[in-house]
mmCIF file with all atom_site columns, C-alpha atoms in Angstrom:
data_model
loop_
_atom_site.group_PDB
_atom_site.id
_atom_site.type_symbol
_atom_site.label_atom_id
_atom_site.label_alt_id
_atom_site.label_comp_id
_atom_site.label_asym_id
_atom_site.label_entity_id
_atom_site.label_seq_id
_atom_site.pdbx_PDB_ins_code
_atom_site.Cartn_x
_atom_site.Cartn_y
_atom_site.Cartn_z
_atom_site.occupancy
_atom_site.B_iso_or_equiv
_atom_site.pdbx_formal_charge
_atom_site.auth_seq_id
_atom_site.auth_comp_id
_atom_site.auth_asym_id
_atom_site.auth_atom_id
_atom_site.pdbx_PDB_model_num
ATOM 1   C CA . UNK A 1 1   ? 16.802  -15.190 -18.698 1.00 36.00 ? 80  UNK A CA 1
ATOM 2   C CA . UNK A 1 2   ? 14.193  -16.094 -16.108 1.00 54.00 ? 81  UNK A CA 1
ATOM 3   C CA . UNK A 1 3   ? 10.876  -14.307 -15.966 1.00 69.00 ? 82  UNK A CA 1
ATOM 4   C CA . UNK A 1 4   ? 9.758   -11.915 -13.253 1.00 78.00 ? 83  UNK A CA 1
ATOM 5   C CA . UNK A 1 5   ? 8.176   -13.471 -10.183 1.00 85.00 ? 84  UNK A CA 1
ATOM 6   C CA . UNK A 1 6   ? 4.369   -13.402 -10.227 1.00 94.00 ? 85  UNK A CA 1
ATOM 7   C CA . UNK A 1 7   ? 3.401   -11.214 -7.282  1.00 96.00 ? 86  UNK A CA 1
ATOM 8   C CA . UNK A 1 8   ? 0.046   -9.457  -6.850  1.00 96.00 ? 87  UNK A CA 1
ATOM 9   C CA . UNK A 1 9   ? -1.069  -6.832  -4.361  1.00 97.00 ? 88  UNK A CA 1
ATOM 10  C CA . UNK A 1 10  ? -4.659  -6.240  -3.171  1.00 97.00 ? 89  UNK A CA 1
ATOM 11  C CA . UNK A 1 11  ? -5.623  -3.215  -1.065  1.00 97.00 ? 90  UNK A CA 1
ATOM 12  C CA . UNK A 1 12  ? -8.799  -2.750  0.981   1.00 97.00 ? 91  UNK A CA 1
ATOM 13  C CA . UNK A 1 13  ? -9.187  0.829   2.302   1.00 97.00 ? 92  UNK A CA 1
ATOM 14  C CA . UNK A 1 14  ? -11.471 1.824   5.173   1.00 97.00 ? 93  UNK A CA 1
ATOM 15  C CA . UNK A 1 15  ? -12.469 5.193   6.647   1.00 97.00 ? 94  UNK A CA 1
ATOM 16  C CA . UNK A 1 16  ? -11.682 5.558   10.380  1.00 97.00 ? 95  UNK A CA 1
ATOM 17  C CA . UNK A 1 17  ? -14.476 7.843   11.550  1.00 96.00 ? 96  UNK A CA 1
ATOM 18  C CA . UNK A 1 18  ? -13.490 7.357   15.211  1.00 97.00 ? 97  UNK A CA 1
ATOM 19  C CA . UNK A 1 19  ? -9.991  8.788   14.562  1.00 97.00 ? 98  UNK A CA 1
ATOM 20  C CA . UNK A 1 20  ? -10.984 11.533  12.131  1.00 98.00 ? 99  UNK A CA 1
ATOM 21  C CA . UNK A 1 21  ? -11.839 15.157  12.811  1.00 97.00 ? 100 UNK A CA 1
ATOM 22  C CA . UNK A 1 22  ? -13.495 16.705  9.730   1.00 95.00 ? 101 UNK A CA 1
ATOM 23  C CA . UNK A 1 23  ? -13.720 20.115  11.440  1.00 96.00 ? 102 UNK A CA 1
ATOM 24  C CA . UNK A 1 24  ? -9.890  20.092  11.579  1.00 97.00 ? 103 UNK A CA 1
ATOM 25  C CA . UNK A 1 25  ? -9.502  18.702  8.031   1.00 96.00 ? 104 UNK A CA 1
ATOM 26  C CA . UNK A 1 26  ? -8.188  15.416  9.437   1.00 97.00 ? 105 UNK A CA 1
ATOM 27  C CA . UNK A 1 27  ? -9.523  12.322  7.682   1.00 97.00 ? 106 UNK A CA 1
ATOM 28  C CA . UNK A 1 28  ? -7.937  9.041   8.787   1.00 98.00 ? 107 UNK A CA 1
ATOM 29  C CA . UNK A 1 29  ? -8.050  5.935   6.615   1.00 98.00 ? 108 UNK A CA 1
ATOM 30  C CA . UNK A 1 30  ? -6.694  2.477   7.244   1.00 97.00 ? 109 UNK A CA 1
ATOM 31  C CA . UNK A 1 31  ? -5.777  0.177   4.399   1.00 97.00 ? 110 UNK A CA 1
ATOM 32  C CA . UNK A 1 32  ? -5.175  -3.536  4.529   1.00 98.00 ? 111 UNK A CA 1
ATOM 33  C CA . UNK A 1 33  ? -2.651  -4.803  2.002   1.00 98.00 ? 112 UNK A CA 1
ATOM 34  C CA . UNK A 1 34  ? -2.373  -8.441  0.946   1.00 98.00 ? 113 UNK A CA 1
ATOM 35  C CA . UNK A 1 35  ? 0.714   -9.479  -1.020  1.00 98.00 ? 114 UNK A CA 1
ATOM 36  C CA . UNK A 1 36  ? 0.204   -12.742 -2.950  1.00 98.00 ? 115 UNK A CA 1
ATOM 37  C CA . UNK A 1 37  ? 3.274   -14.696 -4.111  1.00 98.00 ? 116 UNK A CA 1
ATOM 38  C CA . UNK A 1 38  ? 2.166   -16.804 -7.102  1.00 97.00 ? 117 UNK A CA 1
ATOM 39  C CA . UNK A 1 39  ? 5.806   -17.611 -7.964  1.00 94.00 ? 118 UNK A CA 1
ATOM 40  C CA . UNK A 1 40  ? 7.544   -20.959 -7.549  1.00 94.00 ? 119 UNK A CA 1
ATOM 41  C CA . UNK A 1 41  ? 10.195  -19.444 -5.239  1.00 94.00 ? 120 UNK A CA 1
ATOM 42  C CA . UNK A 1 42  ? 10.582  -17.291 -2.140  1.00 97.00 ? 121 UNK A CA 1
ATOM 43  C CA . UNK A 1 43  ? 10.483  -13.528 -2.358  1.00 97.00 ? 122 UNK A CA 1
ATOM 44  C CA . UNK A 1 44  ? 11.339  -10.899 0.231   1.00 98.00 ? 123 UNK A CA 1
ATOM 45  C CA . UNK A 1 45  ? 9.642   -7.505  0.426   1.00 98.00 ? 124 UNK A CA 1
ATOM 46  C CA . UNK A 1 46  ? 12.503  -5.035  0.925   1.00 98.00 ? 125 UNK A CA 1
ATOM 47  C CA . UNK A 1 47  ? 11.104  -1.517  0.446   1.00 98.00 ? 126 UNK A CA 1
ATOM 48  C CA . UNK A 1 48  ? 7.961   0.487   -0.206  1.00 97.00 ? 127 UNK A CA 1
ATOM 49  C CA . UNK A 1 49  ? 7.038   3.567   -2.186  1.00 98.00 ? 128 UNK A CA 1
ATOM 50  C CA . UNK A 1 50  ? 3.698   5.337   -1.827  1.00 98.00 ? 129 UNK A CA 1
ATOM 51  C CA . UNK A 1 51  ? 2.365   8.357   -3.698  1.00 98.00 ? 130 UNK A CA 1
ATOM 52  C CA . UNK A 1 52  ? -0.510  9.908   -1.749  1.00 98.00 ? 131 UNK A CA 1
ATOM 53  C CA . UNK A 1 53  ? -2.679  12.524  -3.457  1.00 97.00 ? 132 UNK A CA 1
ATOM 54  C CA . UNK A 1 54  ? -4.594  14.657  -0.951  1.00 95.00 ? 133 UNK A CA 1
ATOM 55  C CA . UNK A 1 55  ? -8.021  16.215  -1.477  1.00 91.00 ? 134 UNK A CA 1
ATOM 56  C CA . UNK A 1 56  ? -6.243  19.588  -1.778  1.00 93.00 ? 135 UNK A CA 1
ATOM 57  C CA . UNK A 1 57  ? -4.157  18.240  -4.668  1.00 94.00 ? 136 UNK A CA 1
ATOM 58  C CA . UNK A 1 58  ? -0.967  18.105  -2.589  1.00 96.00 ? 137 UNK A CA 1
ATOM 59  C CA . UNK A 1 59  ? 1.111   15.023  -3.405  1.00 97.00 ? 138 UNK A CA 1
ATOM 60  C CA . UNK A 1 60  ? 3.183   13.292  -0.747  1.00 96.00 ? 139 UNK A CA 1
ATOM 61  C CA . UNK A 1 61  ? 5.735   10.582  -1.487  1.00 97.00 ? 140 UNK A CA 1
ATOM 62  C CA . UNK A 1 62  ? 6.695   8.055   1.163   1.00 96.00 ? 141 UNK A CA 1
ATOM 63  C CA . UNK A 1 63  ? 9.663   5.705   0.825   1.00 97.00 ? 142 UNK A CA 1
ATOM 64  C CA . UNK A 1 64  ? 11.058  3.315   3.364   1.00 96.00 ? 143 UNK A CA 1
ATOM 65  C CA . UNK A 1 65  ? 12.445  -0.091  4.185   1.00 97.00 ? 144 UNK A CA 1
ATOM 66  C CA . UNK A 1 66  ? 9.915   -2.890  4.299   1.00 95.00 ? 145 UNK A CA 1
ATOM 67  C CA . UNK A 1 67  ? 6.375   -2.451  5.584   1.00 95.00 ? 146 UNK A CA 1
ATOM 68  C CA . UNK A 1 68  ? 5.203   -1.959  9.182   1.00 92.00 ? 147 UNK A CA 1
ATOM 69  C CA . UNK A 1 69  ? 8.762   -2.459  10.423  1.00 93.00 ? 148 UNK A CA 1
ATOM 70  C CA . UNK A 1 70  ? 9.226   -5.793  8.642   1.00 96.00 ? 149 UNK A CA 1
ATOM 71  C CA . UNK A 1 71  ? 10.902  -7.112  5.522   1.00 97.00 ? 150 UNK A CA 1
ATOM 72  C CA . UNK A 1 72  ? 8.795   -10.254 5.209   1.00 97.00 ? 151 UNK A CA 1
ATOM 73  C CA . UNK A 1 73  ? 9.809   -13.405 3.369   1.00 98.00 ? 152 UNK A CA 1
ATOM 74  C CA . UNK A 1 74  ? 6.849   -14.745 1.382   1.00 98.00 ? 153 UNK A CA 1
ATOM 75  C CA . UNK A 1 75  ? 7.005   -18.356 0.241   1.00 97.00 ? 154 UNK A CA 1
ATOM 76  C CA . UNK A 1 76  ? 5.522   -19.828 -2.934  1.00 97.00 ? 155 UNK A CA 1
ATOM 77  C CA . UNK A 1 77  ? 1.724   -19.714 -2.842  1.00 97.00 ? 156 UNK A CA 1
ATOM 78  C CA . UNK A 1 78  ? 1.785   -17.713 0.411   1.00 98.00 ? 157 UNK A CA 1
ATOM 79  C CA . UNK A 1 79  ? 0.424   -14.293 1.286   1.00 98.00 ? 158 UNK A CA 1
ATOM 80  C CA . UNK A 1 80  ? 1.538   -11.552 3.651   1.00 98.00 ? 159 UNK A CA 1
ATOM 81  C CA . UNK A 1 81  ? -1.042  -9.153  5.037   1.00 98.00 ? 160 UNK A CA 1
ATOM 82  C CA . UNK A 1 82  ? -0.711  -5.958  7.066   1.00 97.00 ? 161 UNK A CA 1
ATOM 83  C CA . UNK A 1 83  ? -2.738  -2.871  7.904   1.00 97.00 ? 162 UNK A CA 1
ATOM 84  C CA . UNK A 1 84  ? -1.444  0.671   7.897   1.00 96.00 ? 163 UNK A CA 1
ATOM 85  C CA . UNK A 1 85  ? -3.014  4.132   7.772   1.00 95.00 ? 164 UNK A CA 1
ATOM 86  C CA . UNK A 1 86  ? -2.968  7.424   5.929   1.00 96.00 ? 165 UNK A CA 1
ATOM 87  C CA . UNK A 1 87  ? -4.166  10.832  7.102   1.00 96.00 ? 166 UNK A CA 1
ATOM 88  C CA . UNK A 1 88  ? -5.709  13.101  4.477   1.00 97.00 ? 167 UNK A CA 1
ATOM 89  C CA . UNK A 1 89  ? -6.643  16.789  4.514   1.00 96.00 ? 168 UNK A CA 1
ATOM 90  C CA . UNK A 1 90  ? -10.055 16.102  2.983   1.00 96.00 ? 169 UNK A CA 1
ATOM 91  C CA . UNK A 1 91  ? -12.659 13.373  2.479   1.00 96.00 ? 170 UNK A CA 1
ATOM 92  C CA . UNK A 1 92  ? -11.252 11.932  -0.770  1.00 96.00 ? 171 UNK A CA 1
ATOM 93  C CA . UNK A 1 93  ? -7.741  11.020  -1.839  1.00 97.00 ? 172 UNK A CA 1
ATOM 94  C CA . UNK A 1 94  ? -5.781  8.472   -3.826  1.00 97.00 ? 173 UNK A CA 1
ATOM 95  C CA . UNK A 1 95  ? -2.800  6.237   -3.179  1.00 98.00 ? 174 UNK A CA 1
ATOM 96  C CA . UNK A 1 96  ? -0.594  4.234   -5.493  1.00 98.00 ? 175 UNK A CA 1
ATOM 97  C CA . UNK A 1 97  ? 2.892   2.877   -5.272  1.00 98.00 ? 176 UNK A CA 1
ATOM 98  C CA . UNK A 1 98  ? 5.272   -0.018  -5.597  1.00 98.00 ? 177 UNK A CA 1
ATOM 99  C CA . UNK A 1 99  ? 7.129   -2.562  -3.523  1.00 98.00 ? 178 UNK A CA 1
ATOM 100 C CA . UNK A 1 100 ? 10.730  -3.473  -4.173  1.00 97.00 ? 179 UNK A CA 1
ATOM 101 C CA . UNK A 1 101 ? 11.122  -7.205  -3.668  1.00 97.00 ? 180 UNK A CA 1
ATOM 102 C CA . UNK A 1 102 ? 13.971  -9.653  -4.099  1.00 97.00 ? 181 UNK A CA 1
ATOM 103 C CA . UNK A 1 103 ? 13.795  -13.096 -5.665  1.00 96.00 ? 182 UNK A CA 1
ATOM 104 C CA . UNK A 1 104 ? 15.746  -14.900 -2.927  1.00 95.00 ? 183 UNK A CA 1
ATOM 105 C CA . UNK A 1 105 ? 17.100  -17.613 -5.247  1.00 93.00 ? 184 UNK A CA 1
ATOM 106 C CA . UNK A 1 106 ? 18.718  -15.209 -7.732  1.00 94.00 ? 185 UNK A CA 1
ATOM 107 C CA . UNK A 1 107 ? 19.007  -12.200 -5.365  1.00 95.00 ? 186 UNK A CA 1
ATOM 108 C CA . UNK A 1 108 ? 17.567  -10.102 -8.199  1.00 95.00 ? 187 UNK A CA 1
ATOM 109 C CA . UNK A 1 109 ? 15.404  -7.156  -7.164  1.00 96.00 ? 188 UNK A CA 1
ATOM 110 C CA . UNK A 1 110 ? 12.128  -6.451  -8.924  1.00 96.00 ? 189 UNK A CA 1
ATOM 111 C CA . UNK A 1 111 ? 9.304   -3.929  -8.609  1.00 96.00 ? 190 UNK A CA 1
ATOM 112 C CA . UNK A 1 112 ? 5.694   -4.821  -7.853  1.00 97.00 ? 191 UNK A CA 1
ATOM 113 C CA . UNK A 1 113 ? 3.381   -1.965  -8.879  1.00 96.00 ? 192 UNK A CA 1
ATOM 114 C CA . UNK A 1 114 ? 0.412   -1.112  -6.646  1.00 97.00 ? 193 UNK A CA 1
ATOM 115 C CA . UNK A 1 115 ? -2.510  0.155   -8.696  1.00 96.00 ? 194 UNK A CA 1
ATOM 116 C CA . UNK A 1 116 ? -4.090  3.440   -7.661  1.00 97.00 ? 195 UNK A CA 1
ATOM 117 C CA . UNK A 1 117 ? -6.861  3.074   -5.089  1.00 97.00 ? 196 UNK A CA 1
ATOM 118 C CA . UNK A 1 118 ? -9.320  5.579   -3.677  1.00 96.00 ? 197 UNK A CA 1
ATOM 119 C CA . UNK A 1 119 ? -9.619  6.690   -0.075  1.00 97.00 ? 198 UNK A CA 1
ATOM 120 C CA . UNK A 1 120 ? -13.040 8.227   0.516   1.00 96.00 ? 199 UNK A CA 1
ATOM 121 C CA . UNK A 1 121 ? -15.417 8.854   3.370   1.00 95.00 ? 200 UNK A CA 1
ATOM 122 C CA . UNK A 1 122 ? -18.831 7.219   2.974   1.00 91.00 ? 201 UNK A CA 1
ATOM 123 C CA . UNK A 1 123 ? -21.265 8.996   0.628   1.00 79.00 ? 202 UNK A CA 1
ATOM 124 C CA . UNK A 1 124 ? -18.596 10.725  -1.483  1.00 67.00 ? 203 UNK A CA 1
ATOM 125 C CA . UNK A 1 125 ? -19.697 10.911  -5.110  1.00 61.00 ? 204 UNK A CA 1
ATOM 126 C CA . UNK A 1 126 ? -16.542 12.188  -6.833  1.00 53.00 ? 205 UNK A CA 1
#
């Protein structure tokens, strides 16, 4: 039995003041995701799952094929980076999720968890 591929995900969120409209409860955030393949073989990112918790407490789940219209192949020691966005109903929210990837040598799927991260406008204390 071979072990799971070593894949890590880093996320860097950013508030998009120019696209937001606080008076209309529209807070836009971008987030840049970097997927690091520390495995000896190729992996392919096949699907995504996001759980977005709004300021209001509403939870939205997003599932789909790939990321930003791609199902990237990531070689050993390589990274794949993309930027996407989320629109919240208030100044603070949280996202977490998982990617479904495939080890291309064995064709076995595996999940890569994405640790919860905070989306917040500047100067938010909570």
